XYZ file of C-alpha atoms in Angstrom:
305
model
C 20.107 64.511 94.870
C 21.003 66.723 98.385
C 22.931 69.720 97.809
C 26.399 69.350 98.044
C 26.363 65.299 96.997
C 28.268 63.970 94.401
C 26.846 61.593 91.821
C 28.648 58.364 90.586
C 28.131 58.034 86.630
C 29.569 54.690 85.691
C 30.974 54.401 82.073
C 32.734 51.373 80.599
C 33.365 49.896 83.802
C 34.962 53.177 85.176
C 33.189 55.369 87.717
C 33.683 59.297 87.534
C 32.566 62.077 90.248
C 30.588 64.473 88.896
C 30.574 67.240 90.798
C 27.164 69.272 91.270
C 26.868 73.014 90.268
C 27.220 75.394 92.306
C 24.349 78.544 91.739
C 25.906 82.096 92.452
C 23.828 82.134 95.804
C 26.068 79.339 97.305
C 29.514 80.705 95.756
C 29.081 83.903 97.710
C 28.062 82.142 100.893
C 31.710 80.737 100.514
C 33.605 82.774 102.499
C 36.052 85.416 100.173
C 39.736 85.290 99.525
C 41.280 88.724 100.105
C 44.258 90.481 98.679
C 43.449 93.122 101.818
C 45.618 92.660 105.422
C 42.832 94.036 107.214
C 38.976 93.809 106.203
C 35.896 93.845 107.680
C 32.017 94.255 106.829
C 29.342 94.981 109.497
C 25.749 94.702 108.559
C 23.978 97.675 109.110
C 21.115 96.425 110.487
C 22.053 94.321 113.334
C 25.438 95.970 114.108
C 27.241 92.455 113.757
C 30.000 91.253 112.329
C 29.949 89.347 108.943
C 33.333 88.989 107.947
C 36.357 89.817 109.645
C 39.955 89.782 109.157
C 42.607 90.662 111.393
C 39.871 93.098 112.578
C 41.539 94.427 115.728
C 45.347 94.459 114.044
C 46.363 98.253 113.793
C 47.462 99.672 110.804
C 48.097 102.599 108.779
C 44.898 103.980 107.341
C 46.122 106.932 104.747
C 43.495 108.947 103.541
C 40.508 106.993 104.875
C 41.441 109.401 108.078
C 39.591 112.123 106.154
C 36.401 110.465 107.012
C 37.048 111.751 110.285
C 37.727 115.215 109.540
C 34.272 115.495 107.699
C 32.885 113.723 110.683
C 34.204 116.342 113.038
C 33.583 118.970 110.914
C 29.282 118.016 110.409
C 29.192 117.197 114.073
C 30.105 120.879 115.151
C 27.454 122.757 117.134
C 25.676 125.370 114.884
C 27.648 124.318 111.975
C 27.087 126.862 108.971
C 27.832 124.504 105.683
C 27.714 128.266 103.825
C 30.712 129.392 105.564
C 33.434 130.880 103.502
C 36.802 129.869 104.050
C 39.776 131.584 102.152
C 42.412 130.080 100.944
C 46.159 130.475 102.245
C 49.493 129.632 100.275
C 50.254 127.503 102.781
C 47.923 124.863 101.748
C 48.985 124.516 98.492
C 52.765 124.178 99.774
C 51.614 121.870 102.117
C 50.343 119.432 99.165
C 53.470 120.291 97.171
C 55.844 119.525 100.185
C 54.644 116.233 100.602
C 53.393 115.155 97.189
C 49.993 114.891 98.127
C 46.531 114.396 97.057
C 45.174 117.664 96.006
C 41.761 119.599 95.338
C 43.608 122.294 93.485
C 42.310 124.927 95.929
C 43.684 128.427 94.819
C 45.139 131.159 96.941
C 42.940 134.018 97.834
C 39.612 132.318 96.828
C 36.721 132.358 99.283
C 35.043 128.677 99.431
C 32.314 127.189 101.299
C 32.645 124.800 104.046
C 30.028 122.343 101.979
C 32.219 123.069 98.811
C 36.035 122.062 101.161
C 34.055 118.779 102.146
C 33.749 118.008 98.467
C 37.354 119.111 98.115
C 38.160 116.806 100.600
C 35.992 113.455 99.718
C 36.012 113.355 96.017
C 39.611 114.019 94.833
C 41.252 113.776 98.140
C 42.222 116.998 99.011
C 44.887 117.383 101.529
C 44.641 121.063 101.001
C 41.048 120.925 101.611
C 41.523 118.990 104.674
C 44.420 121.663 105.761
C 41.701 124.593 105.185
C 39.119 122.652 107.192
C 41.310 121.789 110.296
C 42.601 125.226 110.436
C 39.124 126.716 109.923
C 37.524 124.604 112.568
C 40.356 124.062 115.134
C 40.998 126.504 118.089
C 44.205 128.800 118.470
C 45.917 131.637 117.549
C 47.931 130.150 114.875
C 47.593 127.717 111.694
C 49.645 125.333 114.345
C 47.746 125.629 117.109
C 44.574 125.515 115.570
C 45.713 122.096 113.644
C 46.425 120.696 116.905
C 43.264 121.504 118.186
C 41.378 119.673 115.578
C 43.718 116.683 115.589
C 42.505 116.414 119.260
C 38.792 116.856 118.342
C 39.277 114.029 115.670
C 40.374 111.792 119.250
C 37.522 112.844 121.271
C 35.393 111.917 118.646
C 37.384 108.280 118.282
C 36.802 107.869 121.952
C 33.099 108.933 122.063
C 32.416 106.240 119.258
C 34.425 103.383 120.973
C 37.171 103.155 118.771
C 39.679 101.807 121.127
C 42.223 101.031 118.894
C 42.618 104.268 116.952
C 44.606 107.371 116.959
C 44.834 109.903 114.999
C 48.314 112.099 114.250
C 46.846 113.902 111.265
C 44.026 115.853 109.718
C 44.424 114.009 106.363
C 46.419 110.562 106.513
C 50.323 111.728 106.038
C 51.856 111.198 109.387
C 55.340 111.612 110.514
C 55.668 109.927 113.280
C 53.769 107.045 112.274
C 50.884 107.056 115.151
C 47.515 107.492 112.885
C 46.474 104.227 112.922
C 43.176 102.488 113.356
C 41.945 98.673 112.889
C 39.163 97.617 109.931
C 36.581 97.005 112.821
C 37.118 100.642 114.454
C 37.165 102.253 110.794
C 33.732 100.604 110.238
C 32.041 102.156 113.116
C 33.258 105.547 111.471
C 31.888 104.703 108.893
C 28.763 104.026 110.234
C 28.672 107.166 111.977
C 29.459 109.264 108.627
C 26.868 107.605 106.858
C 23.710 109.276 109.842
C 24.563 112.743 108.449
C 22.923 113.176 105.088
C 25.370 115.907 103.748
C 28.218 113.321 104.824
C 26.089 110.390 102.594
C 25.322 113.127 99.621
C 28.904 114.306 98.949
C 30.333 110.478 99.104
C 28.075 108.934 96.675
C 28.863 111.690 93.998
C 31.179 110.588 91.728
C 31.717 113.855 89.936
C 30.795 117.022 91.463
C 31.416 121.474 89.953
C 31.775 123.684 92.723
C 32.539 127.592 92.560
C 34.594 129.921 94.985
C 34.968 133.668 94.636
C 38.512 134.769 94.087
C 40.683 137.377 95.470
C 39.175 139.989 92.897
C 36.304 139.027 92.936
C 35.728 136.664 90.098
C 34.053 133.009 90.027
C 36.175 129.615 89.565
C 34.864 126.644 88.724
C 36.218 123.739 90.000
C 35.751 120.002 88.798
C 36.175 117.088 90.942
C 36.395 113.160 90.322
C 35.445 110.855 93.199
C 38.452 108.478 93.868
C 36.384 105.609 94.930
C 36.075 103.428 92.087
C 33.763 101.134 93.450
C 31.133 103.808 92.713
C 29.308 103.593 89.205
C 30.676 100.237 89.464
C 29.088 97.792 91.933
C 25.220 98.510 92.221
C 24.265 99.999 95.535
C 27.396 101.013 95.763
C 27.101 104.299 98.084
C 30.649 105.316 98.911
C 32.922 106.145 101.265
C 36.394 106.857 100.829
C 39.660 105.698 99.346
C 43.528 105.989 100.944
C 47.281 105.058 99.697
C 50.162 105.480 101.733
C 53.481 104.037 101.600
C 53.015 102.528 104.829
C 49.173 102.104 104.464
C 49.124 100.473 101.295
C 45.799 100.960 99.478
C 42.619 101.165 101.178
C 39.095 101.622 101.568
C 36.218 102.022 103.138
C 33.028 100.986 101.650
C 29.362 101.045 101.930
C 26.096 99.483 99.617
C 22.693 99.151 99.899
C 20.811 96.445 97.713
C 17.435 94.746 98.192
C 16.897 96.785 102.112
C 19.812 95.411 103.471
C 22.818 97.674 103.652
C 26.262 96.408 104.522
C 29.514 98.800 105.472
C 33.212 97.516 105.145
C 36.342 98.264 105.738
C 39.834 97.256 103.372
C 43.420 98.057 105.068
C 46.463 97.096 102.392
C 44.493 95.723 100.098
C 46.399 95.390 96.405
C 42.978 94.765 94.901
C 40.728 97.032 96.961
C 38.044 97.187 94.681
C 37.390 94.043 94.186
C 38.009 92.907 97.693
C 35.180 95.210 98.581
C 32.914 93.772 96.091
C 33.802 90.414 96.719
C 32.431 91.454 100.531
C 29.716 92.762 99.706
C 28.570 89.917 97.455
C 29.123 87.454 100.215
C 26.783 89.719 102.524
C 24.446 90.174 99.973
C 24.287 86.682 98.576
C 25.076 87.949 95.238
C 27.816 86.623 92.566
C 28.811 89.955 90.745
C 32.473 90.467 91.360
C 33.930 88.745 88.682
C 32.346 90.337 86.060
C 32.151 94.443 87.573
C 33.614 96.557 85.341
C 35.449 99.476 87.319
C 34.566 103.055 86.212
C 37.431 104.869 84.626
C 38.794 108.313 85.793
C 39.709 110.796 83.415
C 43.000 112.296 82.442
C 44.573 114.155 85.199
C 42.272 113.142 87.907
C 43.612 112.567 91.244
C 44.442 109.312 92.348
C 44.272 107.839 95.876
């Protein structure tokens, strides 16, 4: 019998349809239903489209915007990942003035730049994200020299043709509303991200220590969870980076490798990220493992994004 027939059984003078099975290949070449607004996938190796929906439709993009501010930061000129940055008050009542996603950085201790992009990626760190836009921005103030970066993050939108993007903020919490970007645009971020191997070691780690030196010249330890639940979860699973914002809603953006083909995707207001991302991923990869992925647990008191 051809695939996709349907055979006639005849039984006491009453025919039935019996519909063929359908192997795990063919159920993710079925196109996926999403929970997300805005999704997309691009396959690595070609640098086409898979799936797309609503690809060009801007929207909010929450923390997903700190993929940029690594991205800026790891494409500076001479950058020196050993670079010790100390930490001001003002970060911390930064995160506390808006509720935010924190890294727990401490006042007074003296952290590296590879150690704030940990901060930043894993748990979320808005204060992280604060000490690397000041750190790396130009100006004679914490103002000025968040502005600055803010503008670098737009040059560096514009270099990589993502026409539809701007960016307000160093971290995802805009007032004004204008830090936006579509699923297509986010992808070729992500893409980006992914060339620089410190960028691709500090989002695949799902839990990572990292020391500063204090203000008297002590050590503290600090432990971070990676937000992205998809990782530990979904095999190949490589990263990237989780977001939630009011306006936002919960996203994510995504990338796994698995039998040498590697697929990146984006998920914008998605109410069941996780699985909308694996769902993607199995239909790129011709795989049927969604439905039964079990999604890593975080701990107690772990941030959540």
């Amino acid at each position: 019998m051809r695939n996709g027939a349907i055979a006639t059984v005849v039984a006491g003078g009453i025919a039935f349809a019996v519909q063929p099975l359908i192997s795990p290949a063919q159920a993710a070449a079925t196109l996926p239903t999403l929970s997300a607004k805005g999704a997309f996938l691009l396959d690595n190796a070609t640098g086409a489209k898979k799936y797309g929906k609503n690809a060009d439709i801007k929207r909010q993009m929450a923390s997903t915007t700190k993929v940029m501010t690594a991205a800026v930061v790891l494409d500076t000129p001479g950058l020196d990942l050993n670079r010790k940055v100390t930490i001001k008050q003002s970060y911390r009542d930064y995160v506390a003035r808006n509720g935010a996603s924190t890294a727990d950085l401490r006042t007074g201790d003296k952290i590296t730049v590879r150690s704030l992009l940990y901060g930043l990626m894993l748990p979320s760190g808005c204060d992280a994200a604060y000490a690397l836009a000041d750190a790396f921005g130009s100006g004679t103030t914490e103002s000025a020299r968040t502005k600055s970066f803010i503008s670098k993050m737009n040059s560096k939108a514009t270099a990589l043709g993502m026409t539809n993007t701007k960016f307000d903020s160093f971290d995802g919490i805009s007032t004004t509303g204008n830090n936006y970007t579509t699923p297509r645009d986010l992808a070729k971020l992500a893409q980006h991200g992914m060339k620089s191997a410190t960028f691709r070691g500090v989002v695949k780690t799902t839990k990572k220590y990292e020391y500063a030196t204090t203000s008297t010249g002590g050590t503290r330890k600090y432990t971070w969870y990676n937000t992205n639940k998809l990782l530990g979860s979904y095999g190949g699973a490589l990263g990237i980076k989780t977001g939630t914002g009011t306006a936002a809603g919960p996203c994510l953006v995504f990338t796994a490798t698995k039998d040498g083909k590697t697929y990146t995707g984006v998920i914008l207001n998605g109410t069941d990220r996780f699985n909308d991302a694996a769902k993607l991923l199995d239909y790129g990869f011709g795989t049927s493992t969604a439905s039964t992925m079990q999604l890593r647990k975080l701990p107690p008191g772990a941030q959540r994004d």
